[in-house]
Amino acid sequence: GAAVSHEAFIRRACDPQQSAVVEACAGSGKTWLLVGRIVRALLDGSTPGEILAITFTRRAAQEMRTRLLDDLRTLALAEDDAIVDWLRQRGMDEPAARAAIGPARNLYEKVVAARVPISMETFHGWFWQLVSRAPLGAGVPYAPALLEAVDRLRTDAWLHFSARLLRPEHADVRAAWERLIDEIGDASARSLLIKFLDCRAEWWCFAGDDEGHAVQRALAPLATVGEHDPRNDLRTGDFVEAVATLAELWGTRLAGLQTAAKALERVRGWLEASPADPAADFRAACEIVLTAKRTPIVALCPEAAAKRLTGAGEAERYAQAHGLVVARLAEIESDLRVWQALRLNEAALACGRLLIEVYQALKAQQQALDFTDLEWHAHRLLADPDHAAYMQVRLDARYRHILVDEFQDTNPLQWQVLQSWLAGYGDRDEESAGDDRPRVFIVGDPKQSIYRFRRAEPRVFDAARELLARDFGAAHLRTNVTRRNRQALVEVLNQVMAANPLYQPQATLAGVGGAFVLLPLAQPLPPPAVDETSLRDVLEQPRAERDSESRYREGRVLGNELAYWVAHTRVREHGRERAARWSDVLLLVRRRTYLPQIERALRDAGVPYVSDRRGGLLATLEADDLLALLGFLTTPTHDLKLAHALRSPIFGASDEDLIALARQPGAHWWPRLQALAAQPASAGDGAADEPALVRAARLLARWLEAARVLPVHDLLDRIYFEGDLRRRYAAAVPAPMHAQVQANLDAFIELALAIDAGRYPSLPRFIDELAGLKRHAPEEAPDEGIADAGDAVKVMTIHGAKGLEAEIVAIADAHAKAATDAESVLVVWPPQAPAPEHVSLVARGAAGRDAARADWFADDDAQRAQEDWNLLYVAATRARQVL
């Protein structure tokens, strides 16, 4: 039965003596399984330092570490029967569990006191360890710094790249750049090259040691059309003759048709025109028989014209001529796209290679590496025969158990690094292999792969399964039994996901019940009536935004629905039932574009929430206030920043205070503030009723002195304490925002140590760094503080909610599709291949698609469609009871 097979699955997966590849559905307890296997390995005699566990985010690594210590603490303090039950749940039989009671109690001390601890790392953390062990002369910078935010460096690299284009030795690249912007425009050209820069590791793997030859291989699929413009081949004899035949019949047999008369006029113009401009000549030829969308004009098709073509053979002549013209235009259109793609790639590869060279040179000057460098160096060190043996010895001497969580998020380069390491042990049947081979445990779920934008390739899972089965005897274990989702939700998933090629019907151990609600899509409002005779009062009348308003109304509907389910849901916790709370709700969105409208709707509906506004710290009002204050402390003559700081909760000055200050004589506001505060009528000495401007003058004088000598963190610490910022902000903002604002204040002061690891403590440098992040790197800007949400709905993206669960889950904006028409880099890397088979660049929109790469584009589209399924599956499976 199902229970027996599930027990067998647990027993086999947790066995530390055997390698295994586990494919487990959402909510089945993958991390539980991995931690249980670590405990079993420790009981089996492995030391903590012999265990390497790899996952994909620091949060997941910390959760894994916390779970392990919690389990070991439970074993250290539990009764004998509880320990036996715990071990039996993780695959041990009764006698073995009884025998392991004593060792299990000692595991906590063994792990926390170990001289070499268990390695629980992200992939990049592990790569950092590999790179740090690299021998001298291996091409790795000595004692490098790790760059986690690289957008500023990208911006600098672009400026240096632009400067290099002006040098005589790069005249050919400058010509390529000019050709590129002529083809697709400046903004698109820059976007395309930045994306190529981000894919430089894949390009290096594709190129090997010969970049020149790699360029030719990249261009080879496109070079089939030749070097000249295919539009030059338009006016061949048979094509002109066919056009003339159409013109003859249009002028005689179809003369009564208005469409034919217009086509005849266009034909005459085309026949008489000089084909000096191939683009204009081809465009004019297309207009004869094709619509603007390059489809045949229906009224001129042979089927529509046949009833008027009554002469001998006229219908056949017309059909042949029309077919030849349409087919030839389509053929040239297809060849044209390939030729344009060829020209685009010739130019873009020349520019992109120079941009990579500049970017790498800037990093070398800083003795720094970024995450892509870590992947590349780890791959190079383990794949290079000159260094592989040395690295293999350093690794073999340590790890006996390798465990990888969320393996579906691995990209091909990361898999190559792991594969190169494992390949060093040789084939399974070699005598030298013996017991020296590590036990490998991989767990994941390809239908939860949602990080394609980070180059994740779920098909790597299949390649890993095949290799580990062949070389390590790993069993492939699969479970479709969830412990999270109630029966009603599983039934809906089984119905909705039937068309998903990766999905298999699931069962549940979470019990019966549950509820699924499908809400109708909020329709856009009709366009408002516009009074053409008067201008809009921009201070009183907002601009009508139909799409945003529909998202707001969607948020109101969601708010009301969530209120209903919170009131009607019971939650079982610690063996008891309780009423649901707002904190039991997770509201998911695919993208943050319309998050402000949904948040405004929740506020208006009275729903408390805390939002995961990644990268949004510098856009908050409290961060703006602090930046204004720091800006004034840097430049005391900056009157606008002083006014901003005075009006903020930091000082709480009123409009009347600022008006009084503005009326004071003086060139700048700071001397005016000092003079106004020194007047006898305004005197105070820090009392509770001290006037706002007097208090501001007193504190600002102190902070201006401190700003000259203190590091930024210490200065902010003094400002927070002396200015009583936490209390003042708590009094100034609505109660539902207290926790988030306090967390943002904490996050802001942490930036002083987080940016460049606190190496640049000067206040002007700190302000400049923040301004750069806010202006140039919104995706790398610091996140808002993580607040203790209290009793509030958590609003997150689907990607941010990976690994989380809640009693009630709502998916907003579920109909949205990801944009697919942006510039991109096409990387064709079969998971079994050691390097990409093809790398090329793709322009924006349909014009970037060509017949030469059609099969690759089709495969890419299929992977994109699969990720849409995966996003829906991940979002839906966060819910325990109500979706």
Short mmCIF file of N, CA and C in Angstrom, two decimals, residues 438-526:
data_model
loop_
_atom_site.label_atom_id
_atom_site.label_comp_id
_atom_site.label_asym_id
_atom_site.label_seq_id
_atom_site.Cartn_x
_atom_site.Cartn_y
_atom_site.Cartn_z
N PRO A 438 32.77 9.03 -2.05
CA PRO A 438 31.80 9.64 -1.13
C PRO A 438 30.39 9.15 -1.44
N ARG A 439 29.52 9.25 -0.46
CA ARG A 439 28.11 8.95 -0.67
C ARG A 439 27.43 10.26 -1.06
N VAL A 440 26.77 10.22 -2.20
CA VAL A 440 26.16 11.43 -2.76
C VAL A 440 24.65 11.35 -2.62
N PHE A 441 24.06 12.41 -2.11
CA PHE A 441 22.61 12.48 -1.93
C PHE A 441 22.12 13.77 -2.55
N ILE A 442 21.26 13.64 -3.54
CA ILE A 442 20.71 14.81 -4.24
C ILE A 442 19.20 14.77 -4.10
N VAL A 443 18.62 15.91 -3.73
CA VAL A 443 17.17 15.99 -3.59
C VAL A 443 16.67 17.25 -4.30
N GLY A 444 15.56 17.11 -4.96
CA GLY A 444 15.00 18.26 -5.68
C GLY A 444 13.68 17.90 -6.33
N ASP A 445 13.17 18.82 -7.11
CA ASP A 445 11.89 18.64 -7.79
C ASP A 445 11.90 19.49 -9.05
N PRO A 446 12.12 18.88 -10.22
CA PRO A 446 12.21 19.69 -11.45
C PRO A 446 11.00 20.58 -11.70
N LYS A 447 9.84 20.20 -11.22
CA LYS A 447 8.66 21.04 -11.46
C LYS A 447 8.58 22.22 -10.51
N GLN A 448 9.59 22.39 -9.65
CA GLN A 448 9.69 23.59 -8.81
C GLN A 448 10.87 24.47 -9.23
N SER A 449 11.39 24.25 -10.43
CA SER A 449 12.50 25.08 -10.91
C SER A 449 11.94 26.40 -11.45
N ILE A 450 12.23 27.51 -10.74
CA ILE A 450 11.65 28.81 -11.11
C ILE A 450 12.72 29.90 -11.21
N TYR A 451 13.98 29.49 -11.31
CA TYR A 451 15.06 30.49 -11.34
C TYR A 451 15.76 30.49 -12.70
N ARG A 452 14.98 30.48 -13.74
CA ARG A 452 15.56 30.49 -15.08
C ARG A 452 16.35 31.76 -15.34
N PHE A 453 15.92 32.88 -14.72
CA PHE A 453 16.64 34.14 -14.91
C PHE A 453 18.03 34.08 -14.28
N ARG A 454 18.27 33.10 -13.42
CA ARG A 454 19.62 32.87 -12.88
C ARG A 454 20.30 31.70 -13.58
N ARG A 455 19.78 31.32 -14.75
CA ARG A 455 20.36 30.28 -15.60
C ARG A 455 20.13 28.87 -15.06
N ALA A 456 19.18 28.70 -14.14
CA ALA A 456 18.87 27.36 -13.65
C ALA A 456 18.36 26.50 -14.79
N GLU A 457 18.78 25.23 -14.81
CA GLU A 457 18.41 24.30 -15.87
C GLU A 457 17.88 23.02 -15.22
N PRO A 458 16.54 22.86 -15.14
CA PRO A 458 16.00 21.68 -14.44
C PRO A 458 16.38 20.36 -15.08
N ARG A 459 16.74 20.36 -16.38
CA ARG A 459 17.11 19.11 -17.03
C ARG A 459 18.45 18.58 -16.54
N VAL A 460 19.21 19.41 -15.80
CA VAL A 460 20.43 18.93 -15.17
C VAL A 460 20.11 17.82 -14.17
N PHE A 461 18.91 17.87 -13.59
CA PHE A 461 18.51 16.84 -12.63
C PHE A 461 18.57 15.46 -13.27
N ASP A 462 18.08 15.34 -14.51
CA ASP A 462 18.11 14.04 -15.20
C ASP A 462 19.54 13.61 -15.49
N ALA A 463 20.39 14.57 -15.89
CA ALA A 463 21.79 14.22 -16.16
C ALA A 463 22.48 13.73 -14.89
N ALA A 464 22.20 14.38 -13.77
CA ALA A 464 22.80 13.96 -12.50
C ALA A 464 22.31 12.58 -12.10
N ARG A 465 21.03 12.32 -12.31
CA ARG A 465 20.47 11.01 -11.96
C ARG A 465 21.16 9.89 -12.75
N GLU A 466 21.38 10.12 -14.05
CA GLU A 466 22.03 9.11 -14.88
C GLU A 466 23.47 8.88 -14.45
N LEU A 467 24.21 9.96 -14.21
CA LEU A 467 25.62 9.81 -13.84
C LEU A 467 25.77 9.12 -12.49
N LEU A 468 24.96 9.52 -11.50
CA LEU A 468 25.10 8.94 -10.18
C LEU A 468 24.65 7.48 -10.15
N ALA A 469 23.66 7.14 -10.96
CA ALA A 469 23.25 5.74 -11.05
C ALA A 469 24.36 4.89 -11.66
N ARG A 470 25.04 5.43 -12.67
CA ARG A 470 26.09 4.68 -13.37
C ARG A 470 27.36 4.57 -12.55
N ASP A 471 27.80 5.68 -11.94
CA ASP A 471 29.12 5.70 -11.30
C ASP A 471 29.08 5.54 -9.79
N PHE A 472 27.93 5.76 -9.16
CA PHE A 472 27.86 5.68 -7.70
C PHE A 472 26.77 4.74 -7.20
N GLY A 473 26.10 4.06 -8.14
CA GLY A 473 25.06 3.13 -7.74
C GLY A 473 23.89 3.79 -7.05
N ALA A 474 23.63 5.04 -7.36
CA ALA A 474 22.56 5.79 -6.69
C ALA A 474 21.19 5.32 -7.16
N ALA A 475 20.32 5.11 -6.22
CA ALA A 475 18.94 4.78 -6.55
C ALA A 475 18.16 6.05 -6.86
N HIS A 476 17.23 5.93 -7.79
CA HIS A 476 16.33 7.06 -8.09
C HIS A 476 15.04 6.83 -7.31
N LEU A 477 14.79 7.69 -6.33
CA LEU A 477 13.62 7.56 -5.47
C LEU A 477 12.67 8.71 -5.75
N ARG A 478 11.40 8.39 -5.84
CA ARG A 478 10.42 9.43 -6.14
C ARG A 478 9.24 9.31 -5.17
N THR A 479 8.79 10.44 -4.68
CA THR A 479 7.58 10.46 -3.87
C THR A 479 6.67 11.58 -4.33
N ASN A 480 5.40 11.28 -4.44
CA ASN A 480 4.39 12.28 -4.77
C ASN A 480 3.39 12.41 -3.64
N VAL A 481 3.87 12.18 -2.42
CA VAL A 481 3.03 12.27 -1.23
C VAL A 481 3.41 13.53 -0.46
N THR A 482 2.48 14.44 -0.32
CA THR A 482 2.74 15.69 0.39
C THR A 482 2.21 15.61 1.82
N ARG A 483 2.90 16.24 2.73
CA ARG A 483 2.46 16.35 4.11
C ARG A 483 1.84 17.73 4.38
N ARG A 484 1.78 18.58 3.38
CA ARG A 484 1.39 19.98 3.60
C ARG A 484 -0.03 20.27 3.14
N ASN A 485 -0.37 19.93 1.91
CA ASN A 485 -1.61 20.39 1.29
C ASN A 485 -2.77 19.46 1.61
N ARG A 486 -3.89 20.06 2.03
CA ARG A 486 -5.08 19.28 2.33
C ARG A 486 -5.65 18.63 1.06
N GLN A 487 -6.59 17.70 1.26
CA GLN A 487 -7.11 16.88 0.17
C GLN A 487 -7.73 17.72 -0.94
N ALA A 488 -8.51 18.75 -0.59
CA ALA A 488 -9.18 19.56 -1.61
C ALA A 488 -8.17 20.26 -2.51
N LEU A 489 -7.06 20.71 -1.93
CA LEU A 489 -6.04 21.39 -2.73
C LEU A 489 -5.32 20.40 -3.64
N VAL A 490 -5.05 19.20 -3.14
CA VAL A 490 -4.38 18.19 -3.97
C VAL A 490 -5.27 17.79 -5.14
N GLU A 491 -6.57 17.69 -4.90
CA GLU A 491 -7.48 17.35 -6.00
C GLU A 491 -7.49 18.43 -7.07
N VAL A 492 -7.46 19.68 -6.65
CA VAL A 492 -7.41 20.78 -7.63
C VAL A 492 -6.09 20.73 -8.40
N LEU A 493 -4.98 20.52 -7.71
CA LEU A 493 -3.68 20.43 -8.38
C LEU A 493 -3.68 19.29 -9.40
N ASN A 494 -4.19 18.14 -9.02
CA ASN A 494 -4.21 17.00 -9.93
C ASN A 494 -5.03 17.29 -11.18
N GLN A 495 -6.07 18.12 -11.03
CA GLN A 495 -6.90 18.45 -12.19
C GLN A 495 -6.23 19.53 -13.05
N VAL A 496 -5.75 20.59 -12.39
CA VAL A 496 -5.21 21.73 -13.14
C VAL A 496 -3.88 21.37 -13.80
N MET A 497 -3.06 20.57 -13.11
CA MET A 497 -1.72 20.27 -13.59
C MET A 497 -1.68 19.08 -14.56
N ALA A 498 -2.83 18.57 -14.95
CA ALA A 498 -2.85 17.41 -15.83
C ALA A 498 -2.11 17.66 -17.13
N ALA A 499 -2.12 18.92 -17.60
CA ALA A 499 -1.44 19.26 -18.86
C ALA A 499 0.04 19.57 -18.67
N ASN A 500 0.50 19.57 -17.42
CA ASN A 500 1.92 19.85 -17.14
C ASN A 500 2.72 18.58 -17.39
N PRO A 501 3.66 18.59 -18.34
CA PRO A 501 4.38 17.36 -18.69
C PRO A 501 5.22 16.80 -17.54
N LEU A 502 5.59 17.62 -16.56
CA LEU A 502 6.42 17.13 -15.46
C LEU A 502 5.61 16.64 -14.27
N TYR A 503 4.31 16.87 -14.29
CA TYR A 503 3.50 16.61 -13.10
C TYR A 503 3.00 15.18 -13.09
N GLN A 504 2.98 14.59 -11.91
CA GLN A 504 2.34 13.30 -11.68
C GLN A 504 1.33 13.47 -10.55
N PRO A 505 0.21 12.77 -10.62
CA PRO A 505 -0.82 12.94 -9.57
C PRO A 505 -0.24 12.73 -8.17
N GLN A 506 -0.68 13.57 -7.26
CA GLN A 506 -0.16 13.55 -5.90
C GLN A 506 -1.21 12.99 -4.93
N ALA A 507 -0.69 12.52 -3.81
CA ALA A 507 -1.53 12.12 -2.68
C ALA A 507 -1.11 12.96 -1.48
N THR A 508 -1.89 12.89 -0.40
CA THR A 508 -1.59 13.73 0.75
C THR A 508 -1.72 12.95 2.05
N LEU A 509 -0.88 13.30 2.99
CA LEU A 509 -0.97 12.81 4.37
C LEU A 509 -1.47 13.91 5.31
N ALA A 510 -1.86 15.08 4.73
CA ALA A 510 -2.24 16.23 5.55
C ALA A 510 -3.69 16.18 6.00
N GLY A 511 -4.46 15.22 5.49
CA GLY A 511 -5.85 15.10 5.93
C GLY A 511 -6.84 15.65 4.93
N VAL A 512 -8.10 15.41 5.21
CA VAL A 512 -9.17 15.85 4.32
C VAL A 512 -9.49 17.32 4.59
N GLY A 513 -10.41 17.85 3.80
CA GLY A 513 -10.79 19.26 3.96
C GLY A 513 -9.99 20.15 3.05
N GLY A 514 -10.00 21.43 3.39
CA GLY A 514 -9.34 22.41 2.55
C GLY A 514 -10.33 23.09 1.63
N ALA A 515 -9.92 24.20 1.04
CA ALA A 515 -10.82 24.96 0.17
C ALA A 515 -10.03 25.64 -0.93
N PHE A 516 -10.61 25.64 -2.13
CA PHE A 516 -10.02 26.33 -3.28
C PHE A 516 -11.03 27.33 -3.80
N VAL A 517 -10.60 28.58 -3.99
CA VAL A 517 -11.50 29.65 -4.45
C VAL A 517 -10.87 30.30 -5.69
N LEU A 518 -11.63 30.32 -6.77
CA LEU A 518 -11.16 30.98 -8.00
C LEU A 518 -11.96 32.27 -8.16
N LEU A 519 -11.27 33.40 -8.01
CA LEU A 519 -11.94 34.69 -8.10
C LEU A 519 -11.90 35.21 -9.53
N PRO A 520 -12.97 35.84 -10.00
CA PRO A 520 -12.96 36.40 -11.36
C PRO A 520 -11.96 37.55 -11.47
N LEU A 521 -11.39 37.69 -12.64
CA LEU A 521 -10.40 38.74 -12.88
C LEU A 521 -11.08 40.11 -12.86
N ALA A 522 -10.47 41.05 -12.15
CA ALA A 522 -11.00 42.41 -12.13
C ALA A 522 -10.82 43.05 -13.50
N GLN A 523 -11.91 43.48 -14.10
CA GLN A 523 -11.85 44.05 -15.44
C GLN A 523 -11.44 45.52 -15.39
N PRO A 524 -10.70 45.99 -16.40
CA PRO A 524 -10.32 47.42 -16.43
C PRO A 524 -11.55 48.31 -16.50
N LEU A 525 -11.46 49.46 -15.87
CA LEU A 525 -12.55 50.43 -15.92
C LEU A 525 -12.63 51.03 -17.32
N PRO A 526 -13.82 51.46 -17.75
CA PRO A 526 -13.92 52.14 -19.04
C PRO A 526 -13.14 53.45 -19.00
#
